[in-house]
Amino acid sequence: MKKKALIFGVTGQDGSYLSRLLLKKGYIVHGVKRRSSQPNTFRIDDIYSDPLIKKNNFYLHYGDVTDSTAVFSVIKKVVPDEIYNLAAQSHVAVSFDMPEYTTNTDATGALRILEAIVRIDKKIKFYQAGSSEMFGKVVESPQNEKTPFYPRSPYGVSKVYAHWITVNYRESYKLFASNGILFNHESPLRGETFVTKKIVKGLFNIKIKKQKKLFLGNLYAKRDWGHAEDYVQAMWKILQYKNPEDFVICTGRQYSIKQFINLVAKSLKIQIRWKGKGIDEKAFDKDGNCIIECKKKYLRPAEVDTLKGDCSKAKKLLNWKPKHDIKSLIKDMLEYEYKSNIQ
Ligand code: NAP
Ligand code: G4F
């Protein structure tokens, strides 16, 4: 019998990569999407039109993790083998503007799914999309599964709740419930307000003269950036492991936002000269045009300055390691911009 997976957050970056991976592995995939005034399925529309994927292997249901009845009903209807909880208000800066909604979705959302599993079928396996944001103001570097959490945003705090409620339900009810603690991962399908996509799309548009300037915030934060394609493999492997456990997933390499900009500019053959300091730091092209400026509105009330992971546990127990590095990630993201602009 084919395995059944249910993905909360199917319309997001990771939801779309995970759907493709599971379909390729022969799963029947059910996804939960939110009702919106405009279609929000652009990242998964091609799955329907792919002739290699039979239509009866991929189903969408309306739902929202803030609605217990909807969560319970869809799990009861599908009774999947595996649930992936990717649903979240996933923007850290936005979580300062919408702290209560972020908590309801990112923290209590996980609890609602776990409660439904306990009531419907304790054999359903559960994956919680945890985040390196939980390490926040890091107490050691690199960060591993034993590093204490010190979240710096309502988003980070909510994810810490979701992490511990997952551990608690695992221990209390003997559920197969695991946390992935994933460091930043990007792709051509990354949301447009996250910094890597903003930089890749912005500099590409500057190169083809579609845009004059790019506005950013803190250029000196450092992140451990991987590719979503590699990270959804890890999610699946976490649920196939013999025991329910928690795993850090990362590349172990970190770059600052400024280094990321310089790498993208180099790939696009844009010569950049940096001038000024702090919020007044600017980038100029070879003709002296200012192409990057910093704006206070993109700074956060509390910042996560540095993240760098240690995924030795996943390498050893899951036999997982990333295929992509920062250069192949940028190449993939730029190729997508190129293709989108010649169509
Ligand atoms: P994303 O692109 O922002 O996708 C989030 C998904 O959650 C979307 O499908 C969104 O639906 C859905 N969603 C939002 N609020 C919801 C609600 N109340 N009820 C049901 N669904 C809701 O995020 P992502 O990058 O794919 O990340 C997937 C998960 O991994 C998230 O939980 C994120 O916090 C976590 N994570 C991400 C990273 C990363 O670097 N990407 C790292 C660590 C952890 P709409 O399309 O309708 O908005
Ligand atoms: O791209 P970001 O918004 O990602 P952030 O805050 O690290 O969060 C992402 O990764 C987490 C994993 O660690 C996920 F859990 C979370 O859901 C999300 O996917 O910002 C990265 C860095 C920050 O330090 C930010 O201050 O880039 C800095 N930055 C500088 N200028 C900017 C900008 N970030 C954004 N979004 N927009 C800017 O203009």
Tab-separated table of C-alpha atoms and ligand atoms in Angstrom:
chain	number	residue	atom	x	y	z
A	1	MET	CA	0.000	0.000	0.000
A	2	LYS	CA	1.151	3.494	-0.831
A	3	LYS	CA	2.105	5.688	2.114
A	4	LYS	CA	-0.028	8.786	2.747
A	5	ALA	CA	1.482	12.118	3.840
A	6	LEU	CA	-0.359	15.233	4.985
A	7	ILE	CA	1.480	18.542	4.642
A	8	PHE	CA	0.372	21.642	6.547
A	9	GLY	CA	1.965	24.607	4.722
A	10	VAL	CA	1.930	22.867	1.319
A	11	THR	CA	1.810	26.189	-0.590
A	12	GLY	CA	5.099	27.471	0.889
A	13	GLN	CA	8.671	27.053	-0.328
A	14	ASP	CA	9.335	23.833	1.607
A	15	GLY	CA	5.812	22.483	1.033
A	16	SER	CA	6.339	22.564	-2.722
A	17	TYR	CA	9.769	20.846	-2.614
A	18	LEU	CA	8.542	18.261	-0.093
A	19	SER	CA	5.428	17.458	-2.181
A	20	ARG	CA	7.586	16.725	-5.218
A	21	LEU	CA	9.987	14.589	-3.198
A	22	LEU	CA	7.220	12.500	-1.605
A	23	LEU	CA	5.365	12.051	-4.903
A	24	LYS	CA	8.616	10.851	-6.467
A	25	LYS	CA	8.937	8.349	-3.625
A	26	GLY	CA	5.466	6.978	-4.442
A	27	TYR	CA	3.479	8.639	-1.638
A	28	ILE	CA	-0.076	9.896	-1.918
A	29	VAL	CA	0.264	13.522	-0.847
A	30	HIS	CA	-2.464	15.572	0.805
A	31	GLY	CA	-1.831	19.275	1.393
A	32	VAL	CA	-3.610	21.884	3.497
A	33	LYS	CA	-3.960	25.315	1.927
A	34	ARG	CA	-5.495	28.497	3.299
A	35	ARG	CA	-8.359	30.243	1.625
A	36	SER	CA	-7.146	33.520	0.061
A	37	SER	CA	-8.741	36.143	-2.167
A	38	GLN	CA	-6.190	35.417	-4.901
A	39	PRO	CA	-4.767	32.001	-5.847
A	40	ASN	CA	-1.878	31.090	-3.501
A	41	THR	CA	-0.816	27.839	-5.157
A	42	PHE	CA	1.736	29.161	-7.693
A	43	ARG	CA	4.510	27.011	-6.146
A	44	ILE	CA	2.550	23.757	-6.603
A	45	ASP	CA	0.450	24.452	-9.719
A	46	ASP	CA	2.963	22.642	-11.938
A	47	ILE	CA	2.451	19.444	-9.929
A	48	TYR	CA	-1.067	19.217	-11.360
A	49	SER	CA	0.098	19.757	-14.902
A	50	ASP	CA	3.030	17.307	-14.670
A	51	PRO	CA	2.083	14.299	-16.828
A	52	LEU	CA	4.381	12.076	-14.739
A	53	ILE	CA	2.284	12.684	-11.620
A	54	LYS	CA	-1.070	10.992	-11.692
A	55	LYS	CA	-3.772	13.405	-10.580
A	56	ASN	CA	-5.078	10.971	-7.979
A	57	ASN	CA	-1.809	11.124	-6.002
A	58	PHE	CA	-2.066	14.777	-4.958
A	59	TYR	CA	-5.000	16.317	-3.068
A	60	LEU	CA	-5.560	19.759	-1.558
A	61	HIS	CA	-7.850	20.600	1.380
A	62	TYR	CA	-8.794	23.974	2.811
A	63	GLY	CA	-7.676	24.557	6.375
A	64	ASP	CA	-5.784	26.725	8.816
A	65	VAL	CA	-3.752	25.660	11.839
A	66	THR	CA	-5.434	28.368	13.941
A	67	ASP	CA	-8.728	26.462	13.541
A	68	SER	CA	-8.875	23.313	15.726
A	69	THR	CA	-11.971	21.975	13.971
A	70	ALA	CA	-10.366	22.256	10.543
A	71	VAL	CA	-7.142	20.637	11.779
A	72	PHE	CA	-9.026	17.758	13.414
A	73	SER	CA	-11.340	17.230	10.417
A	74	VAL	CA	-8.609	16.999	7.797
A	75	ILE	CA	-6.500	14.590	9.862
A	76	LYS	CA	-9.599	12.443	10.575
A	77	LYS	CA	-10.519	12.425	6.877
A	78	VAL	CA	-7.040	11.534	5.559
A	79	VAL	CA	-5.615	9.470	8.475
A	80	PRO	CA	-2.105	9.796	7.000
A	81	ASP	CA	0.995	7.782	7.875
A	82	GLU	CA	3.039	10.967	8.248
A	83	ILE	CA	2.208	14.615	9.013
A	84	TYR	CA	4.649	17.415	8.191
A	85	ASN	CA	3.848	20.653	10.034
A	86	LEU	CA	5.413	23.336	7.844
A	87	ALA	CA	2.601	25.862	8.407
A	88	ALA	CA	3.865	29.104	9.918
A	89	GLN	CA	3.904	32.861	9.821
A	90	SER	CA	7.536	32.397	8.898
A	91	HIS	CA	8.808	35.994	8.640
A	92	VAL	CA	10.836	36.979	11.708
A	93	ALA	CA	10.465	40.754	11.217
A	94	VAL	CA	6.684	40.435	10.683
A	95	SER	CA	6.418	38.490	13.957
A	96	PHE	CA	7.229	41.720	15.824
A	97	ASP	CA	4.207	43.385	14.142
A	98	MET	CA	1.912	40.356	14.601
A	99	PRO	CA	3.150	38.601	17.762
A	100	GLU	CA	-0.206	37.170	18.824
A	101	TYR	CA	-1.113	35.800	15.397
A	102	THR	CA	2.415	34.379	15.037
A	103	THR	CA	2.056	32.589	18.385
A	104	ASN	CA	-1.376	31.242	17.483
A	105	THR	CA	-0.079	29.826	14.200
A	106	ASP	CA	3.517	28.819	14.969
A	107	ALA	CA	3.188	27.668	18.607
A	108	THR	CA	-0.441	26.657	19.244
A	109	GLY	CA	-0.780	25.379	15.649
A	110	ALA	CA	1.669	22.560	16.448
A	111	LEU	CA	-0.263	21.742	19.642
A	112	ARG	CA	-3.553	21.508	17.699
A	113	ILE	CA	-2.069	18.959	15.295
A	114	LEU	CA	-0.498	16.916	18.116
A	115	GLU	CA	-3.797	16.848	20.055
A	116	ALA	CA	-5.632	15.666	16.943
A	117	ILE	CA	-3.056	12.875	16.423
A	118	VAL	CA	-3.535	11.682	20.025
A	119	ARG	CA	-7.314	11.589	19.565
A	120	ILE	CA	-7.385	10.099	16.041
A	121	ASP	CA	-4.464	7.662	15.715
A	122	LYS	CA	-1.300	7.627	17.817
A	123	LYS	CA	0.549	5.749	15.059
A	124	ILE	CA	0.638	8.843	12.798
A	125	LYS	CA	4.229	10.140	12.613
A	126	PHE	CA	4.728	13.894	13.129
A	127	TYR	CA	7.447	16.248	11.853
A	128	GLN	CA	7.725	19.735	13.376
A	129	ALA	CA	9.499	22.440	11.348
A	130	GLY	CA	11.806	23.883	13.976
A	131	SER	CA	14.215	26.697	13.303
A	132	SER	CA	17.751	27.877	14.047
A	133	GLU	CA	16.012	31.126	15.130
A	134	MET	CA	15.424	29.238	18.406
A	135	PHE	CA	19.191	29.587	19.104
A	136	GLY	CA	18.816	33.377	18.658
A	137	LYS	CA	21.466	35.118	20.741
A	138	VAL	CA	23.685	32.075	20.475
A	139	VAL	CA	25.348	30.783	23.641
A	140	GLU	CA	27.878	28.667	21.704
A	141	SER	CA	29.066	28.213	18.150
A	142	PRO	CA	28.466	26.119	16.157
A	143	GLN	CA	24.984	25.172	17.387
A	144	ASN	CA	23.937	21.519	17.769
A	145	GLU	CA	20.983	19.606	19.271
A	146	LYS	CA	22.282	20.232	22.819
A	147	THR	CA	22.783	24.007	22.463
A	148	PRO	CA	20.371	25.913	24.766
A	149	PHE	CA	17.746	28.099	23.077
A	150	TYR	CA	17.752	31.923	23.440
A	151	PRO	CA	15.092	33.155	20.979
A	152	ARG	CA	15.088	36.829	19.950
A	153	SER	CA	11.650	37.337	18.360
A	154	PRO	CA	8.016	36.318	18.833
A	155	TYR	CA	8.678	33.925	15.928
A	156	GLY	CA	11.645	32.341	17.707
A	157	VAL	CA	9.773	32.074	21.004
A	158	SER	CA	6.796	30.426	19.262
A	159	LYS	CA	9.060	27.875	17.596
A	160	VAL	CA	10.614	27.059	20.991
A	161	TYR	CA	7.114	26.312	22.321
A	162	ALA	CA	6.369	24.113	19.287
A	163	HIS	CA	9.690	22.296	19.826
A	164	TRP	CA	9.025	21.482	23.476
A	165	ILE	CA	5.345	20.578	23.026
A	166	THR	CA	6.498	18.095	20.360
A	167	VAL	CA	9.029	16.607	22.814
A	168	ASN	CA	6.359	16.573	25.528
A	169	TYR	CA	3.793	14.708	23.394
A	170	ARG	CA	6.486	12.250	22.314
A	171	GLU	CA	7.310	11.495	25.952
A	172	SER	CA	3.744	11.651	27.309
A	173	TYR	CA	1.866	9.712	24.636
A	174	LYS	CA	4.734	7.768	22.999
A	175	LEU	CA	4.100	9.487	19.669
A	176	PHE	CA	6.599	9.273	16.826
A	177	ALA	CA	7.073	13.051	16.922
A	178	SER	CA	10.364	14.619	15.804
A	179	ASN	CA	11.774	18.127	15.497
A	180	GLY	CA	13.951	19.249	12.628
A	181	ILE	CA	16.005	22.261	13.713
A	182	LEU	CA	16.633	23.689	10.276
A	183	PHE	CA	19.000	26.545	9.532
A	184	ASN	CA	18.092	29.059	6.805
A	185	HIS	CA	17.347	27.404	3.499
A	186	GLU	CA	16.604	29.162	0.268
A	187	SER	CA	15.690	28.402	-3.340
A	188	PRO	CA	14.221	30.018	-6.434
A	189	LEU	CA	10.834	29.587	-4.695
A	190	ARG	CA	11.844	31.518	-1.555
A	191	GLY	CA	9.348	34.219	-0.506
A	192	GLU	CA	10.257	37.579	-2.017
A	193	THR	CA	10.704	39.453	1.292
A	194	PHE	CA	13.443	37.151	2.636
A	195	VAL	CA	16.891	38.626	2.251
A	196	THR	CA	18.458	36.150	-0.235
A	197	LYS	CA	15.554	36.347	-2.685
A	198	LYS	CA	15.416	40.127	-2.280
A	199	ILE	CA	19.122	40.386	-3.139
A	200	VAL	CA	19.085	37.911	-6.052
A	201	LYS	CA	15.939	39.339	-7.627
A	202	GLY	CA	16.927	42.960	-6.875
A	203	LEU	CA	20.451	42.721	-8.334
A	204	PHE	CA	19.180	40.754	-11.340
A	205	ASN	CA	16.606	43.490	-12.025
A	206	ILE	CA	19.293	46.164	-11.609
A	207	LYS	CA	21.482	44.290	-14.104
A	208	ILE	CA	18.694	44.244	-16.727
A	209	LYS	CA	17.787	47.871	-15.857
A	210	LYS	CA	14.329	46.979	-14.583
A	211	GLN	CA	15.114	48.430	-11.130
A	212	LYS	CA	17.469	51.188	-9.962
A	213	LYS	CA	18.096	50.486	-6.302
A	214	LEU	CA	17.763	47.836	-3.615
A	215	PHE	CA	16.894	48.765	-0.006
A	216	LEU	CA	18.092	46.479	2.800
A	217	GLY	CA	18.655	46.473	6.591
A	218	ASN	CA	21.512	44.941	8.626
A	219	LEU	CA	24.340	43.892	6.290
A	220	TYR	CA	26.451	42.264	8.983
A	221	ALA	CA	24.204	39.475	10.309
A	222	LYS	CA	25.645	36.059	9.436
A	223	ARG	CA	23.619	33.063	8.335
A	224	ASP	CA	24.242	29.399	7.527
A	225	TRP	CA	22.378	29.186	4.196
A	226	GLY	CA	21.457	25.898	2.502
A	227	HIS	CA	19.158	24.826	-0.342
A	228	ALA	CA	15.526	23.826	0.367
A	229	GLU	CA	15.858	20.849	-1.999
A	230	ASP	CA	18.462	19.283	0.330
A	231	TYR	CA	16.556	20.187	3.499
A	232	VAL	CA	13.255	18.494	2.553
A	233	GLN	CA	15.262	15.265	2.057
A	234	ALA	CA	16.336	15.643	5.686
A	235	MET	CA	12.702	16.130	6.828
A	236	TRP	CA	11.736	12.849	5.186
A	237	LYS	CA	14.784	11.017	6.580
A	238	ILE	CA	13.962	12.262	10.090
A	239	LEU	CA	10.572	10.510	9.917
A	240	GLN	CA	12.104	7.304	8.481
A	241	TYR	CA	14.676	7.022	11.318
A	242	LYS	CA	14.122	4.124	13.723
A	243	ASN	CA	13.371	6.444	16.693
A	244	PRO	CA	11.649	9.825	16.999
A	245	GLU	CA	14.490	12.286	17.684
A	246	ASP	CA	15.514	15.897	17.059
A	247	PHE	CA	18.085	16.847	14.411
A	248	VAL	CA	20.008	19.983	13.435
A	249	ILE	CA	20.109	20.441	9.653
A	250	CYS	CA	22.617	22.953	8.237
A	251	THR	CA	25.697	23.360	6.030
A	252	GLY	CA	28.176	24.370	8.746
A	253	ARG	CA	29.295	27.413	6.691
A	254	GLN	CA	28.248	30.994	7.389
A	255	TYR	CA	28.294	34.196	5.345
A	256	SER	CA	27.248	37.767	6.118
A	257	ILE	CA	24.518	39.502	4.122
A	258	LYS	CA	27.256	41.695	2.605
A	259	GLN	CA	29.270	38.623	1.535
A	260	PHE	CA	26.101	37.161	-0.022
A	261	ILE	CA	25.555	40.414	-1.959
A	262	ASN	CA	29.176	40.389	-3.176
A	263	LEU	CA	28.822	36.778	-4.385
A	264	VAL	CA	25.588	37.527	-6.280
A	265	ALA	CA	27.072	40.715	-7.790
A	266	LYS	CA	30.143	38.761	-8.932
A	267	SER	CA	27.947	36.114	-10.604
A	268	LEU	CA	26.081	38.882	-12.407
A	269	LYS	CA	29.343	40.685	-13.310
A	270	ILE	CA	28.238	43.825	-11.482
A	271	GLN	CA	31.262	45.647	-10.050
A	272	ILE	CA	30.414	46.955	-6.595
A	273	ARG	CA	32.204	49.561	-4.447
A	274	TRP	CA	31.090	49.931	-0.826
A	275	LYS	CA	31.198	53.328	0.911
A	276	GLY	CA	30.129	54.583	4.348
A	277	LYS	CA	29.384	52.828	7.628
A	278	GLY	CA	26.376	51.459	9.536
A	279	ILE	CA	23.001	52.558	8.257
A	280	ASP	CA	24.796	54.960	5.847
A	281	GLU	CA	26.699	52.187	4.090
A	282	LYS	CA	25.922	52.130	0.359
A	283	ALA	CA	26.987	50.170	-2.728
A	284	PHE	CA	27.842	51.871	-6.024
A	285	ASP	CA	28.229	50.377	-9.508
A	286	LYS	CA	31.161	51.159	-11.822
A	287	ASP	CA	29.365	54.240	-13.192
A	288	GLY	CA	28.985	55.666	-9.682
A	289	ASN	CA	25.244	54.917	-9.363
A	290	CYS	CA	24.109	54.019	-5.867
A	291	ILE	CA	22.463	50.588	-6.229
A	292	ILE	CA	22.138	49.471	-2.578
A	293	GLU	CA	21.066	51.561	0.396
A	294	CYS	CA	20.200	50.645	3.997
A	295	LYS	CA	16.909	51.682	5.599
A	296	LYS	CA	16.109	51.767	9.308
A	297	LYS	CA	12.708	50.189	8.655
A	298	TYR	CA	14.416	46.891	7.793
A	299	LEU	CA	16.246	46.699	11.141
A	300	ARG	CA	14.648	44.482	13.811
A	301	PRO	CA	13.957	45.348	17.478
A	302	ALA	CA	16.268	42.440	18.400
A	303	GLU	CA	18.603	40.815	15.881
A	304	VAL	CA	20.073	37.338	15.567
A	305	ASP	CA	23.656	38.304	14.718
A	306	THR	CA	25.208	34.962	13.899
A	307	LEU	CA	24.067	31.410	13.138
A	308	LYS	CA	26.251	28.456	12.224
A	309	GLY	CA	25.167	24.853	12.688
A	310	ASP	CA	26.782	21.521	13.423
A	311	CYS	CA	24.830	18.648	11.835
A	312	SER	CA	27.176	15.786	12.814
A	313	LYS	CA	24.209	13.875	14.295
A	314	ALA	CA	22.207	13.990	11.029
A	315	LYS	CA	25.307	13.040	9.028
A	316	LYS	CA	25.961	10.027	11.250
A	317	LEU	CA	22.447	8.717	11.998
A	318	LEU	CA	20.522	9.801	8.893
A	319	ASN	CA	23.369	9.616	6.390
A	320	TRP	CA	22.299	13.120	5.305
A	321	LYS	CA	24.510	15.826	3.948
A	322	PRO	CA	23.772	18.823	1.719
A	323	LYS	CA	24.532	18.522	-2.010
A	324	HIS	CA	24.405	22.275	-2.615
A	325	ASP	CA	26.830	24.946	-1.448
A	326	ILE	CA	26.363	28.713	-1.486
A	327	LYS	CA	27.590	29.009	-5.099
A	328	SER	CA	25.226	26.384	-6.502
A	329	LEU	CA	22.378	27.920	-4.471
A	330	ILE	CA	23.031	31.349	-6.003
A	331	LYS	CA	23.395	29.810	-9.475
A	332	ASP	CA	20.001	28.072	-9.125
A	333	MET	CA	18.311	31.240	-7.847
A	334	LEU	CA	19.800	33.372	-10.643
A	335	GLU	CA	18.855	30.884	-13.366
A	336	TYR	CA	15.246	31.103	-12.190
A	337	GLU	CA	15.305	34.923	-12.465
A	338	TYR	CA	16.824	34.621	-15.928
A	339	LYS	CA	14.171	32.129	-17.098
A	340	SER	CA	11.344	34.199	-15.580
A	341	ASN	CA	12.528	37.251	-17.485
A	342	ILE	CA	12.972	35.720	-20.935
A	343	GLN	CA	9.496	34.160	-20.987
B	1	NAP	P1	6.853	29.770	3.800
B	1	NAP	O1	7.310	29.741	2.387
B	1	NAP	O2	6.557	31.067	4.456
B	1	NAP	O3	5.564	28.820	3.897
B	1	NAP	C1	4.748	28.803	5.033
B	1	NAP	C2	3.511	27.985	4.726
B	1	NAP	O4	2.646	28.030	5.874
B	1	NAP	C3	2.673	28.528	3.562
B	1	NAP	O5	2.115	27.431	2.878
B	1	NAP	C4	1.588	29.321	4.267
B	1	NAP	O6	0.404	29.469	3.508
B	1	NAP	C5	1.339	28.406	5.448
B	1	NAP	N1	0.635	29.062	6.544
B	1	NAP	C6	0.881	30.252	7.114
B	1	NAP	N2	0.017	30.490	8.105
B	1	NAP	C7	-0.816	29.426	8.165
B	1	NAP	C8	-1.940	29.075	8.946
B	1	NAP	N3	-2.385	29.887	9.902
B	1	NAP	N4	-2.560	27.891	8.726
B	1	NAP	C9	-2.129	27.062	7.746
B	1	NAP	N5	-1.077	27.339	6.945
B	1	NAP	C10	-0.427	28.505	7.160
B	1	NAP	O7	7.913	29.017	4.739
B	1	NAP	P2	9.030	27.936	4.346
B	1	NAP	O8	10.298	28.655	4.105
B	1	NAP	O9	8.484	26.997	3.345
B	1	NAP	O10	9.207	27.207	5.752
B	1	NAP	C11	8.431	26.073	6.091
B	1	NAP	C12	8.442	25.899	7.608
B	1	NAP	O11	9.786	25.743	8.053
B	1	NAP	C13	7.886	27.073	8.396
B	1	NAP	O12	7.261	26.550	9.547
B	1	NAP	C14	9.114	27.875	8.792
B	1	NAP	O13	8.865	28.611	9.966
B	1	NAP	C15	10.101	26.743	9.024
B	1	NAP	N6	11.510	27.063	8.804
B	1	NAP	C16	11.910	27.638	7.637
B	1	NAP	C17	13.256	27.878	7.414
B	1	NAP	C18	13.751	28.510	6.143
B	1	NAP	O14	14.890	28.990	6.135
B	1	NAP	N7	12.983	28.477	5.058
B	1	NAP	C19	14.191	27.531	8.416
B	1	NAP	C20	13.734	26.932	9.581
B	1	NAP	C21	12.387	26.684	9.768
B	1	NAP	P3	0.228	30.699	2.449
B	1	NAP	O15	0.931	30.265	1.220
B	1	NAP	O16	-1.232	30.772	2.316
B	1	NAP	O17	0.840	31.911	3.093
B	2	G4F	O1	16.080	36.376	5.195
B	2	G4F	P1	15.671	36.722	6.576
B	2	G4F	O2	14.402	37.464	6.754
B	2	G4F	O3	15.690	35.361	7.395
B	2	G4F	P2	15.720	35.061	8.984
B	2	G4F	O4	15.267	36.204	9.778
B	2	G4F	O5	17.072	34.507	9.281
B	2	G4F	O6	14.616	33.924	9.094
B	2	G4F	C1	14.534	32.862	8.149
B	2	G4F	O7	15.344	31.798	8.579
B	2	G4F	C2	14.927	31.179	9.815
B	2	G4F	C3	15.932	30.069	10.140
B	2	G4F	O8	16.978	30.604	10.901
B	2	G4F	C4	13.521	30.646	9.628
B	2	G4F	F1	13.122	29.996	10.757
B	2	G4F	C5	12.575	31.783	9.298
B	2	G4F	O9	11.266	31.256	9.066
B	2	G4F	C6	13.061	32.461	8.019
B	2	G4F	O10	12.925	31.541	6.966
B	2	G4F	O11	16.817	37.597	7.270
B	2	G4F	C7	18.148	37.137	7.365
B	2	G4F	C8	19.021	38.272	7.876
B	2	G4F	C9	18.500	38.944	9.159
B	2	G4F	O12	19.574	39.126	10.033
B	2	G4F	C10	17.984	40.298	8.691
B	2	G4F	O13	18.067	41.330	9.657
B	2	G4F	O14	19.048	39.294	6.890
B	2	G4F	C11	18.916	40.553	7.535
B	2	G4F	N1	18.381	41.513	6.536
B	2	G4F	C12	19.051	42.613	6.089
B	2	G4F	N2	18.280	43.289	5.234
B	2	G4F	C13	17.184	41.473	5.966
B	2	G4F	C14	17.107	42.593	5.147
B	2	G4F	N3	16.165	40.580	6.054
B	2	G4F	C15	15.054	40.814	5.309
B	2	G4F	N4	14.043	39.917	5.347
B	2	G4F	N5	14.926	41.929	4.504
B	2	G4F	C16	15.931	42.848	4.386
B	2	G4F	O15	15.795	43.837	3.670
